[in-house]
Coordinates of N, CA, C and O in Angstrom, one line a residue:
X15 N -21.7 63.3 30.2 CA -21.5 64.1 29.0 C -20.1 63.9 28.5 O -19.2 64.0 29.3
X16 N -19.9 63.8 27.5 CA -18.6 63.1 26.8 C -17.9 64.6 26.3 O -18.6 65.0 25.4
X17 N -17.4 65.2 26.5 CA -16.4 66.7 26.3 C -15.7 66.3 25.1 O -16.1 66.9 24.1
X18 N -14.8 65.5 25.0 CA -13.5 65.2 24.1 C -13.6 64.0 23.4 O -14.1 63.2 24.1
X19 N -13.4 63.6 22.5 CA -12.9 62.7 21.6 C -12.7 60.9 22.3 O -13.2 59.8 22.0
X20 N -11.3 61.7 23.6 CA -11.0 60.2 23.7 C -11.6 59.8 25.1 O -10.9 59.1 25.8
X21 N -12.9 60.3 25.4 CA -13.4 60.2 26.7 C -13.6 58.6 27.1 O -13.4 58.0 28.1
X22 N -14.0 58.1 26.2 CA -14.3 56.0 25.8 C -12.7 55.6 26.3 O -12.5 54.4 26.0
X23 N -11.8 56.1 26.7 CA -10.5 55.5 27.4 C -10.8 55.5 28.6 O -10.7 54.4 29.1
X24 N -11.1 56.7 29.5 CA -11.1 56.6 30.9 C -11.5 55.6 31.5 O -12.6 55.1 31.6
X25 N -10.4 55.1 32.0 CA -10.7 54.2 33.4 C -11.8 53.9 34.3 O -12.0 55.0 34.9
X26 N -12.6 53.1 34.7 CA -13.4 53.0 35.3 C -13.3 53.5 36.8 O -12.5 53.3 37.7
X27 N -14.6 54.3 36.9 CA -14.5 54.7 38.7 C -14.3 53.9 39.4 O -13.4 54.1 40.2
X28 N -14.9 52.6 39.3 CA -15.2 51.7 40.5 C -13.5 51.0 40.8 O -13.3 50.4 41.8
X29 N -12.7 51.1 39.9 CA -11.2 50.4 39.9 C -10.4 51.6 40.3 O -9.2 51.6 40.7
X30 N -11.3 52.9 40.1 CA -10.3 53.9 40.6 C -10.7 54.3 41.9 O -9.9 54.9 42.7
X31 N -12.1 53.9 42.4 CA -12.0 53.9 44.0 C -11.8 52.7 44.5 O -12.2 52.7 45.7
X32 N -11.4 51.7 44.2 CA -10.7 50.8 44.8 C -9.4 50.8 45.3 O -9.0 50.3 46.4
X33 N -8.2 51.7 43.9 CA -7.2 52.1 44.2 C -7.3 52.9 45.5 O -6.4 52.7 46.3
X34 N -8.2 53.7 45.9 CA -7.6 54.9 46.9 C -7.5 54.8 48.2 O -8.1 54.0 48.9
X35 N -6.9 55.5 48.4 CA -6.4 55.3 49.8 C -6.4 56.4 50.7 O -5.4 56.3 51.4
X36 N -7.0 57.2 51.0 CA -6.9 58.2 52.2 C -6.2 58.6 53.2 O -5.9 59.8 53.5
X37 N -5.7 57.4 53.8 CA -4.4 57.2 54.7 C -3.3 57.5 53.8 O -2.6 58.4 54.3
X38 N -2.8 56.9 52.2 CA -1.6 57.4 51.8 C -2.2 58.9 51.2 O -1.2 59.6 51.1
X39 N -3.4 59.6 50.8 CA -3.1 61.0 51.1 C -3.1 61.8 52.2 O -3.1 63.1 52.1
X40 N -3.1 61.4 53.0 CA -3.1 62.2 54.0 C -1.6 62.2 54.6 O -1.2 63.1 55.3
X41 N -1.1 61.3 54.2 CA 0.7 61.2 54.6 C 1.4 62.1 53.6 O 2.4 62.9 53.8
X42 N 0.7 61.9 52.4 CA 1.6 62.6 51.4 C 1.2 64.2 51.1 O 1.8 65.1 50.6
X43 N 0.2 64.2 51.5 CA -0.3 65.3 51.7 C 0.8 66.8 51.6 O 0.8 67.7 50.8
X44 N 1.5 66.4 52.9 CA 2.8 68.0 53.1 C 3.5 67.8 51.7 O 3.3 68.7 50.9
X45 N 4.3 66.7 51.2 CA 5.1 67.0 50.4 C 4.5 66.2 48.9 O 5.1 65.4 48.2
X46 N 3.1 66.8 48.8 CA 2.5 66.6 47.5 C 3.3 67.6 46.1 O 3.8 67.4 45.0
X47 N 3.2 68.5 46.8 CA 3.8 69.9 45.8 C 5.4 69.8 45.6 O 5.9 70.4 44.6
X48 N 5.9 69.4 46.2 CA 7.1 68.5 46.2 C 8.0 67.5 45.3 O 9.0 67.3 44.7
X49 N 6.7 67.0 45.5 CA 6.5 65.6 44.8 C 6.5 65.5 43.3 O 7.2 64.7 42.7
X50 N 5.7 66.5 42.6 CA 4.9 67.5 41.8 C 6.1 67.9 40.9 O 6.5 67.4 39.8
X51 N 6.8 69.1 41.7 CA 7.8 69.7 41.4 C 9.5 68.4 40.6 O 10.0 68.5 39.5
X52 N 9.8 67.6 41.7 CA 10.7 66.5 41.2 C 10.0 66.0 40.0 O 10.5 66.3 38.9
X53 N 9.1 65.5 40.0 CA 8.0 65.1 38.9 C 8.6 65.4 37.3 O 9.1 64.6 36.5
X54 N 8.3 67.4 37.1 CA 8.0 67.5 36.4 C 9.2 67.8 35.8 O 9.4 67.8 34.5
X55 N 10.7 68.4 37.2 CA 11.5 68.6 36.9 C 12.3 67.1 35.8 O 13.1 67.3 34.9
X56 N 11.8 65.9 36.4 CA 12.6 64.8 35.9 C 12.3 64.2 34.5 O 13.0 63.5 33.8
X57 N 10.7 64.7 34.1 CA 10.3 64.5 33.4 C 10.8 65.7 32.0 O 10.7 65.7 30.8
X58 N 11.2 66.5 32.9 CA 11.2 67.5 31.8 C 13.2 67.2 31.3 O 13.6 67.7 30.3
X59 N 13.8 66.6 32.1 CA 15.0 66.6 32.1 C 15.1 65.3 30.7 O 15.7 65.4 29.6
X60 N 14.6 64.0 31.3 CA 14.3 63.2 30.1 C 13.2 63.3 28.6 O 13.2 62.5 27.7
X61 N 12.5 64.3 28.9 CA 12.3 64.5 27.8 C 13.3 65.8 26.4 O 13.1 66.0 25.3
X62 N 14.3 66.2 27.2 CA 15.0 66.5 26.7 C 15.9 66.1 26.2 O 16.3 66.5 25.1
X63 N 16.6 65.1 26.7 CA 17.2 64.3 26.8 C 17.8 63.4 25.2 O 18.8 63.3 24.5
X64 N 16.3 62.8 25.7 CA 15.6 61.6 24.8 C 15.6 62.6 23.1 O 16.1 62.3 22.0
X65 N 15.0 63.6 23.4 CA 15.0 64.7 22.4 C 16.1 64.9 21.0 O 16.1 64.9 19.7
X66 N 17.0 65.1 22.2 CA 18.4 65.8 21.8 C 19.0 64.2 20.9 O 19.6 64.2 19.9
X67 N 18.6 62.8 21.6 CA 19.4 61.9 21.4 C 18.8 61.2 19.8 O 19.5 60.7 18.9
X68 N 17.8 61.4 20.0 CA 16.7 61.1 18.6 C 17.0 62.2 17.6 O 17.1 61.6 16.5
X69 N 17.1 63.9 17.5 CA 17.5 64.3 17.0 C 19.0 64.3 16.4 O 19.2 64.4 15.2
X70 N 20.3 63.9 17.6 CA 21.1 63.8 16.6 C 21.3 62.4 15.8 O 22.2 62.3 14.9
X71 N 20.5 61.4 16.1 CA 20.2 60.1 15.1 C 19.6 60.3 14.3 O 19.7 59.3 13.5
X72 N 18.7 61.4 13.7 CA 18.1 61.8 12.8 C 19.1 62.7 11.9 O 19.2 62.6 10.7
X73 N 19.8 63.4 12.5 CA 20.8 64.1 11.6 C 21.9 63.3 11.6 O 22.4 62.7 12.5
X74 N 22.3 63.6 9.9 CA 23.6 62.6 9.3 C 24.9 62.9 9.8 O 25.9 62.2 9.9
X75 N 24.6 64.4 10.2 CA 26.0 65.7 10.1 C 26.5 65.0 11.6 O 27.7 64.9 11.9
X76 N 25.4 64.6 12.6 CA 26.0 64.5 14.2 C 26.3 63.0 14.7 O 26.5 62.7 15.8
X77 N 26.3 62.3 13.4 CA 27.0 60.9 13.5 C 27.7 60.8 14.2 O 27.4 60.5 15.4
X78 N 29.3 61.2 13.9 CA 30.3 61.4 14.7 C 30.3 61.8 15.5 O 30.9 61.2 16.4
X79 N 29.8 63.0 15.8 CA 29.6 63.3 17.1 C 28.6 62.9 18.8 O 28.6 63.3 20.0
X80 N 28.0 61.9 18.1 CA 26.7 61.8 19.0 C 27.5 60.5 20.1 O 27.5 60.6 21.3
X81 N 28.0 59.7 19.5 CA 28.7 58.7 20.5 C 28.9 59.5 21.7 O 28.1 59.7 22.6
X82 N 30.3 60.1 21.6 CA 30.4 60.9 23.4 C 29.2 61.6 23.8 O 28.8 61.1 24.9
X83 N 28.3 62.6 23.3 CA 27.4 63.0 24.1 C 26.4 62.0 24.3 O 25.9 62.4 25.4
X84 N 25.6 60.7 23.9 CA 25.4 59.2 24.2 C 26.0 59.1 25.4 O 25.4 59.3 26.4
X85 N 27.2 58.9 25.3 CA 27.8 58.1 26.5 C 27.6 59.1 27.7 O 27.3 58.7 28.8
X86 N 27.9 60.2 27.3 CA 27.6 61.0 28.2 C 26.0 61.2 29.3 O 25.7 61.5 30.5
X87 N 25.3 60.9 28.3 CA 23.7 61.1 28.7 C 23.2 60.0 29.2 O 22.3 60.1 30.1
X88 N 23.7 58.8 28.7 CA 23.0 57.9 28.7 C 22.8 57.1 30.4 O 21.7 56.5 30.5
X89 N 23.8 57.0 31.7 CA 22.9 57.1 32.8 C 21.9 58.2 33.5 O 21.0 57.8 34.2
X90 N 22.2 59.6 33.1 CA 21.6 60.8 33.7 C 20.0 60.6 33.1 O 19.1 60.7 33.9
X91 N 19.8 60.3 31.8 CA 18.8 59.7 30.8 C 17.8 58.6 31.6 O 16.6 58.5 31.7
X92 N 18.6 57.9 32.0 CA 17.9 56.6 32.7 C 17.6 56.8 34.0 O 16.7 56.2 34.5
X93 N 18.4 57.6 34.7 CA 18.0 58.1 36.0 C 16.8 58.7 36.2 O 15.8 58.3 36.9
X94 N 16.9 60.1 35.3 CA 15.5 61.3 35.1 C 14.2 60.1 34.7 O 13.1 60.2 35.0
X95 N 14.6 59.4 34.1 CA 13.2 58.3 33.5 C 12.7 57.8 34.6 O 11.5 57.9 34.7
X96 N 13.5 57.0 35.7 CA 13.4 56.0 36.4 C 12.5 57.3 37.8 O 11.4 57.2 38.4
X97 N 13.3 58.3 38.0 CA 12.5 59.5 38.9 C 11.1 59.8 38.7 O 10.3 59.8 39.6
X98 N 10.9 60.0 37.3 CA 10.1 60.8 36.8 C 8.6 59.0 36.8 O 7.4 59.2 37.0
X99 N 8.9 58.1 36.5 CA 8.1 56.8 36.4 C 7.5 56.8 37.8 O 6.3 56.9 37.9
X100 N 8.8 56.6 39.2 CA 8.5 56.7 40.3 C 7.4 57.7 40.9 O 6.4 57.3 41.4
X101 N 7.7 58.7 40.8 CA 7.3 60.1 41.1 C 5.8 59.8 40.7 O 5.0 59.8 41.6
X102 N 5.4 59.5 39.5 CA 4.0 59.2 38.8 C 3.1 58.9 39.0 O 2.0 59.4 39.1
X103 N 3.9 57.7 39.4 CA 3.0 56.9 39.8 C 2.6 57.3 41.7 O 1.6 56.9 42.2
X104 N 3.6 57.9 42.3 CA 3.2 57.8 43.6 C 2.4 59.5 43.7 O 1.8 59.8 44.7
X105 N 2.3 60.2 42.8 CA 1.1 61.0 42.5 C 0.0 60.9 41.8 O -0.9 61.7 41.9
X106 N 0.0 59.8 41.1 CA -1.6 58.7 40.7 C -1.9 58.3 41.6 O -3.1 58.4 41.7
X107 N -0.9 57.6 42.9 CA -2.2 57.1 44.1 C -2.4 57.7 45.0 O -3.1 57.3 45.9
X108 N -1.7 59.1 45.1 CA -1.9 60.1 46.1 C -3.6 60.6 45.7 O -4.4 61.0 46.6
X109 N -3.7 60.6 44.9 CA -5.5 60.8 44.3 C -5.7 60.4 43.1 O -5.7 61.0 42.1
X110 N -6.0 58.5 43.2 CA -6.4 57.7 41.8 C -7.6 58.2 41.3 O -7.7 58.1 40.0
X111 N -8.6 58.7 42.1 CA -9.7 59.1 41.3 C -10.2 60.6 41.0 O -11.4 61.0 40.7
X112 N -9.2 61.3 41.3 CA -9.2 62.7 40.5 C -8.3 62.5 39.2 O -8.7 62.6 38.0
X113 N -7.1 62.3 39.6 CA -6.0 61.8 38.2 C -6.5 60.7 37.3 O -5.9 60.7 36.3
X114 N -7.4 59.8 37.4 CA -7.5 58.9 36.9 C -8.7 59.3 35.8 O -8.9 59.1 34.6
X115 N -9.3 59.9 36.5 CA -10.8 60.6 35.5 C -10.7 61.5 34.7 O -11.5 62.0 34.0
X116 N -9.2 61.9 34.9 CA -9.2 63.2 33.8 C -8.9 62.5 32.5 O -8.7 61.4 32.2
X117 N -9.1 63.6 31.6 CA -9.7 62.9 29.8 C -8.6 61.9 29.5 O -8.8 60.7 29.3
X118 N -6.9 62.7 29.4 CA -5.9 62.0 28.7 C -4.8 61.6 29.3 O -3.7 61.5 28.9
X119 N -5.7 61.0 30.7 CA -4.4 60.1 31.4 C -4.1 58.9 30.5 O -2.9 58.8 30.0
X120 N -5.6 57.7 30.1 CA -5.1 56.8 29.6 C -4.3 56.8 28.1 O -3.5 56.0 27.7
X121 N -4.7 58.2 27.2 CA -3.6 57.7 26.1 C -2.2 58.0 26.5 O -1.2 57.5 25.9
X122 N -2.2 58.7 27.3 CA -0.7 59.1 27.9 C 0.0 57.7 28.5 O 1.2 57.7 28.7
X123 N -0.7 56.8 28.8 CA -0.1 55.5 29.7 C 0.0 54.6 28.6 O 0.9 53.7 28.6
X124 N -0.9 54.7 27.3 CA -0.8 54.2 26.3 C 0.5 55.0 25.4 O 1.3 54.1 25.1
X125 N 0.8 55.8 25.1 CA 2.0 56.3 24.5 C 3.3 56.0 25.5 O 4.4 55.9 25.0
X126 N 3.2 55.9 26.5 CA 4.5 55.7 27.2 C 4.6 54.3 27.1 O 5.7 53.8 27.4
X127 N 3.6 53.7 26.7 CA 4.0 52.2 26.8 C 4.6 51.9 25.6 O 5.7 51.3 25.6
X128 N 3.9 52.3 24.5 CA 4.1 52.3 23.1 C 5.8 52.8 23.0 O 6.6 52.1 22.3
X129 N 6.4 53.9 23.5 CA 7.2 54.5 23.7 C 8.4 52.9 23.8 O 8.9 52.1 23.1
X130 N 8.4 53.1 25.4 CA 8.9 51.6 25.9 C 9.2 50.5 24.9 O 10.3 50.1 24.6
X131 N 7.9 49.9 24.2 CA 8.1 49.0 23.8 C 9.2 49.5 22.0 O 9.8 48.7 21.4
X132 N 9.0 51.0 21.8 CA 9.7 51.3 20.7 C 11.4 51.3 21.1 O 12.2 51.3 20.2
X133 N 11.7 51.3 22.5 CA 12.9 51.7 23.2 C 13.3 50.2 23.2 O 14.4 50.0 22.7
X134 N 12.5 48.9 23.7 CA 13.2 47.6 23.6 C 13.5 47.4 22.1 O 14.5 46.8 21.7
X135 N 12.6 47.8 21.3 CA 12.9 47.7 20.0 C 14.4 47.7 19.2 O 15.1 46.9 18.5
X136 N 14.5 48.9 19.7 CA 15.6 49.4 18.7 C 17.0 49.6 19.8 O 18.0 50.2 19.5
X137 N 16.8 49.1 21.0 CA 18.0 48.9 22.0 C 19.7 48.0 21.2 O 20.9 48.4 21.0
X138 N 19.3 47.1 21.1 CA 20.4 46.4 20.6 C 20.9 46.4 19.5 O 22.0 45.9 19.4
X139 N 20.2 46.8 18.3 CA 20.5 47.2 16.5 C 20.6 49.1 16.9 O 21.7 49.6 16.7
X140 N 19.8 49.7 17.3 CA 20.3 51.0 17.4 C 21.3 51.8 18.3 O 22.4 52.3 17.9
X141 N 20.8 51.8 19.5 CA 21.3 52.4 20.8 C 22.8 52.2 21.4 O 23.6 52.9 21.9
X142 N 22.6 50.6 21.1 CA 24.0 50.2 21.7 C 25.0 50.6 20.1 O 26.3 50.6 20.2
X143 N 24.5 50.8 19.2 CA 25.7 50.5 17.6 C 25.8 52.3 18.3 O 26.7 52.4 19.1
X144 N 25.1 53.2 18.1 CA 25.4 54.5 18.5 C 26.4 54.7 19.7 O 27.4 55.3 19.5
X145 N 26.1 54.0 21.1 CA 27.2 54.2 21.8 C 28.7 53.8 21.7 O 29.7 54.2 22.3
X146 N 28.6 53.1 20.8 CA 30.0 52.4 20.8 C 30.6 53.2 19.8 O 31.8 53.3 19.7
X147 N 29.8 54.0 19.0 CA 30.5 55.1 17.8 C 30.5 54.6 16.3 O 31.3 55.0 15.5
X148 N 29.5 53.7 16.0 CA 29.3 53.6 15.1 C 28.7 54.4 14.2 O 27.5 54.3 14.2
X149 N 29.4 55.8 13.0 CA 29.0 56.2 12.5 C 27.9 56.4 11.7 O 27.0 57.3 11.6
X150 N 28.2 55.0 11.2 CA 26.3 54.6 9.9 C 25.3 54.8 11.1 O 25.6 54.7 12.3
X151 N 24.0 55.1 10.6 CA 22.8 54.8 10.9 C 21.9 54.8 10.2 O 21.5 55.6 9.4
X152 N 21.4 53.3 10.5 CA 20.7 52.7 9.3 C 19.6 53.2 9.4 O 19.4 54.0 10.3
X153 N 18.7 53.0 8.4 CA 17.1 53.1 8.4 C 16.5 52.7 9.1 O 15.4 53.3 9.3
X154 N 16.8 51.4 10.0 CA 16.0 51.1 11.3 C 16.2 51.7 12.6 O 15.4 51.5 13.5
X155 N 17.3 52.7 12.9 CA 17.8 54.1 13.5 C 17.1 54.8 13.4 O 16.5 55.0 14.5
X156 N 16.7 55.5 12.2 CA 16.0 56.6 12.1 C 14.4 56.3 11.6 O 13.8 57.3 11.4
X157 N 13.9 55.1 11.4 CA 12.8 54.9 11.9 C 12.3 55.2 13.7 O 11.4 55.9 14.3
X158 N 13.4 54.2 14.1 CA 12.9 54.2 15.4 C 13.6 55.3 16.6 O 13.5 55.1 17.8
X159 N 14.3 56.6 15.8 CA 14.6 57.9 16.7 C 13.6 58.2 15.8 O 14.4 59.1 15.8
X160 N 12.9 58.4 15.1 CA 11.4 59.0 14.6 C 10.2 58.4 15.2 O 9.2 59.2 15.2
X161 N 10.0 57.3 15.7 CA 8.8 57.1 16.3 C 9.1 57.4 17.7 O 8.3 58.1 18.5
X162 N 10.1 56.9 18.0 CA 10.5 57.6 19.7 C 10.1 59.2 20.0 O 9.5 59.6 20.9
X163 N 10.7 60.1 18.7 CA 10.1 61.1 18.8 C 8.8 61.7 19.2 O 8.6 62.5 20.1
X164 N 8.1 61.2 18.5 CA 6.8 60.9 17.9 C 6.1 60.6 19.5 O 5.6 61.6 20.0
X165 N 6.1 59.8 19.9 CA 5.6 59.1 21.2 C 6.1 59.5 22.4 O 5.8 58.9 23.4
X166 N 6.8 60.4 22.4 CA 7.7 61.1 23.7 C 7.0 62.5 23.4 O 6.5 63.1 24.3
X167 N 6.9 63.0 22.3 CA 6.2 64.2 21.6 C 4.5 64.0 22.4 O 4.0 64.8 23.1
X168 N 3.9 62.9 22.1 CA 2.3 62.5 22.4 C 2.4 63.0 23.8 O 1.9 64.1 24.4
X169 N 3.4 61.6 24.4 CA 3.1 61.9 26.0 C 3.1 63.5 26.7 O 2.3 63.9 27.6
X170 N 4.1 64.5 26.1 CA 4.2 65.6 26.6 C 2.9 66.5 26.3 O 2.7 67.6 27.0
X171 N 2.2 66.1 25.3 CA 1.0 67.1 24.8 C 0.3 66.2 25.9 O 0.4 66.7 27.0
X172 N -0.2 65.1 25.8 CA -1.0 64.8 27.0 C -0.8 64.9 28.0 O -1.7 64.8 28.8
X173 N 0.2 65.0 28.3 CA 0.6 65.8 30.0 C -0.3 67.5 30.1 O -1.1 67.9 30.9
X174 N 0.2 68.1 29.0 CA 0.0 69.2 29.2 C -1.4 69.4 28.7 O -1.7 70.5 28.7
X175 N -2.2 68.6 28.3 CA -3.4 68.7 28.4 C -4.5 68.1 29.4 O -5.7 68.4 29.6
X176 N -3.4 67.0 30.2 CA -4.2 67.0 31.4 C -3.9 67.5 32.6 O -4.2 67.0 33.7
X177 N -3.4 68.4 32.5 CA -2.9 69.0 33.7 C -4.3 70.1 34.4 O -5.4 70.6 34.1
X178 N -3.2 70.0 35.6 CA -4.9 70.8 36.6 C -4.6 72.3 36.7 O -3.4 72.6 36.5
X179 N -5.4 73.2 36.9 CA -5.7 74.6 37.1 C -4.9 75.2 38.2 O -4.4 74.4 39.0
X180 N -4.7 76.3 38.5 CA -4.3 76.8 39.7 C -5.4 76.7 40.9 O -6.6 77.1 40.9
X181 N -4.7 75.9 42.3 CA -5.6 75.7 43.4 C -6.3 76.8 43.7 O -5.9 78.0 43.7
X182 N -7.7 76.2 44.0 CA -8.3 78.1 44.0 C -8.4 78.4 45.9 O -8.3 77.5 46.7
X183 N -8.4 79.6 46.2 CA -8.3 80.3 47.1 C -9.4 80.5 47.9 O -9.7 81.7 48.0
X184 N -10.1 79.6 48.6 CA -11.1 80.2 49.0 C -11.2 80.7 50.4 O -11.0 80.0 51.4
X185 N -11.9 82.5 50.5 CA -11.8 83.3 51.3 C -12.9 83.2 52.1 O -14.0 82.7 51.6
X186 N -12.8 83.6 53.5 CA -14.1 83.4 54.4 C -14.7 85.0 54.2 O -15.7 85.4 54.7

């Protein structure tokens, strides 16, 4: 029975019990919630981040000012990304075929890609002219801190739409 819209993405079972592994949940098992927790903290750290950085490329007023806070963000930015990717994925194969089946993992792997490829994009005409303190920002700037927005904005609704319930308690 098809629930949602984008149900025609999900992943196929048969590739998502191929992925699994039993032995790596049962190891990761103790510090699943852990895991979880780094997760969402890293994810939540770069999505602010990225936020703040697209926002002031979008405003004319924070030209001047965005270089130092840039320079400032910009390993802590790439760190929380690189946590938050790791983390992910080693809670995708802690259970490929419960995570994998839920409705909006795949556009979410699809927006973060999209994302990515909008981030090689506009790396060396935007990102780097911003760090170095280049005041102007052209229209291919604020195209592409508008779609970055945009697709960092997706991924977070589909996080938070596929996210799971509180573990339920069950009493003898």
């Amino acid at each position: 029975m098809i629930s949602h819209p984008l149900a025609f993405m999900r992943l196929p079972y048969a590739v998502l019990i191929a992925m699994d592994s039993r032995m790596l949940h049962f190891w990761l098992q103790p510090v699943h919630y852990l895991i979880r927790i780094v997760h969402i903290v890293s994810m939540a750290l770069f999505f602010g981040m990225d936020m703040l950085f697209d926002l002031g490329i979008l405003n004319p007023r924070m030209a001047p000012r965005l270089a130092p806070t840039a320079q400032l963000m910009v390993r802590p930015l790439h760190i929380a990304f690189a946590i938050a990717m790791v983390t992910g994925i080693v809670l995708f194969f802690y259970d490929p075929v419960h995570i994998g089946s839920r409705a909006y993992l795949t556009p979410k792997l699809l927006l973060i890609t999209l994302a990515m490829l909008n981030a090689m994009w506009c790396h060396r005409s935007v990102y780097l002219s911003v760090l170095r303190g280049n005041p102007v920002i052209s229209l291919r700037g604020r195209v592409g801190a508008s779609i970055s927005l945009s697709l960092w904005t997706g991924v977070m609704i589909m996080s938070c739409l596929n996210s799971e319930g509180v573990p339920k308690v069950f009493l003898r």
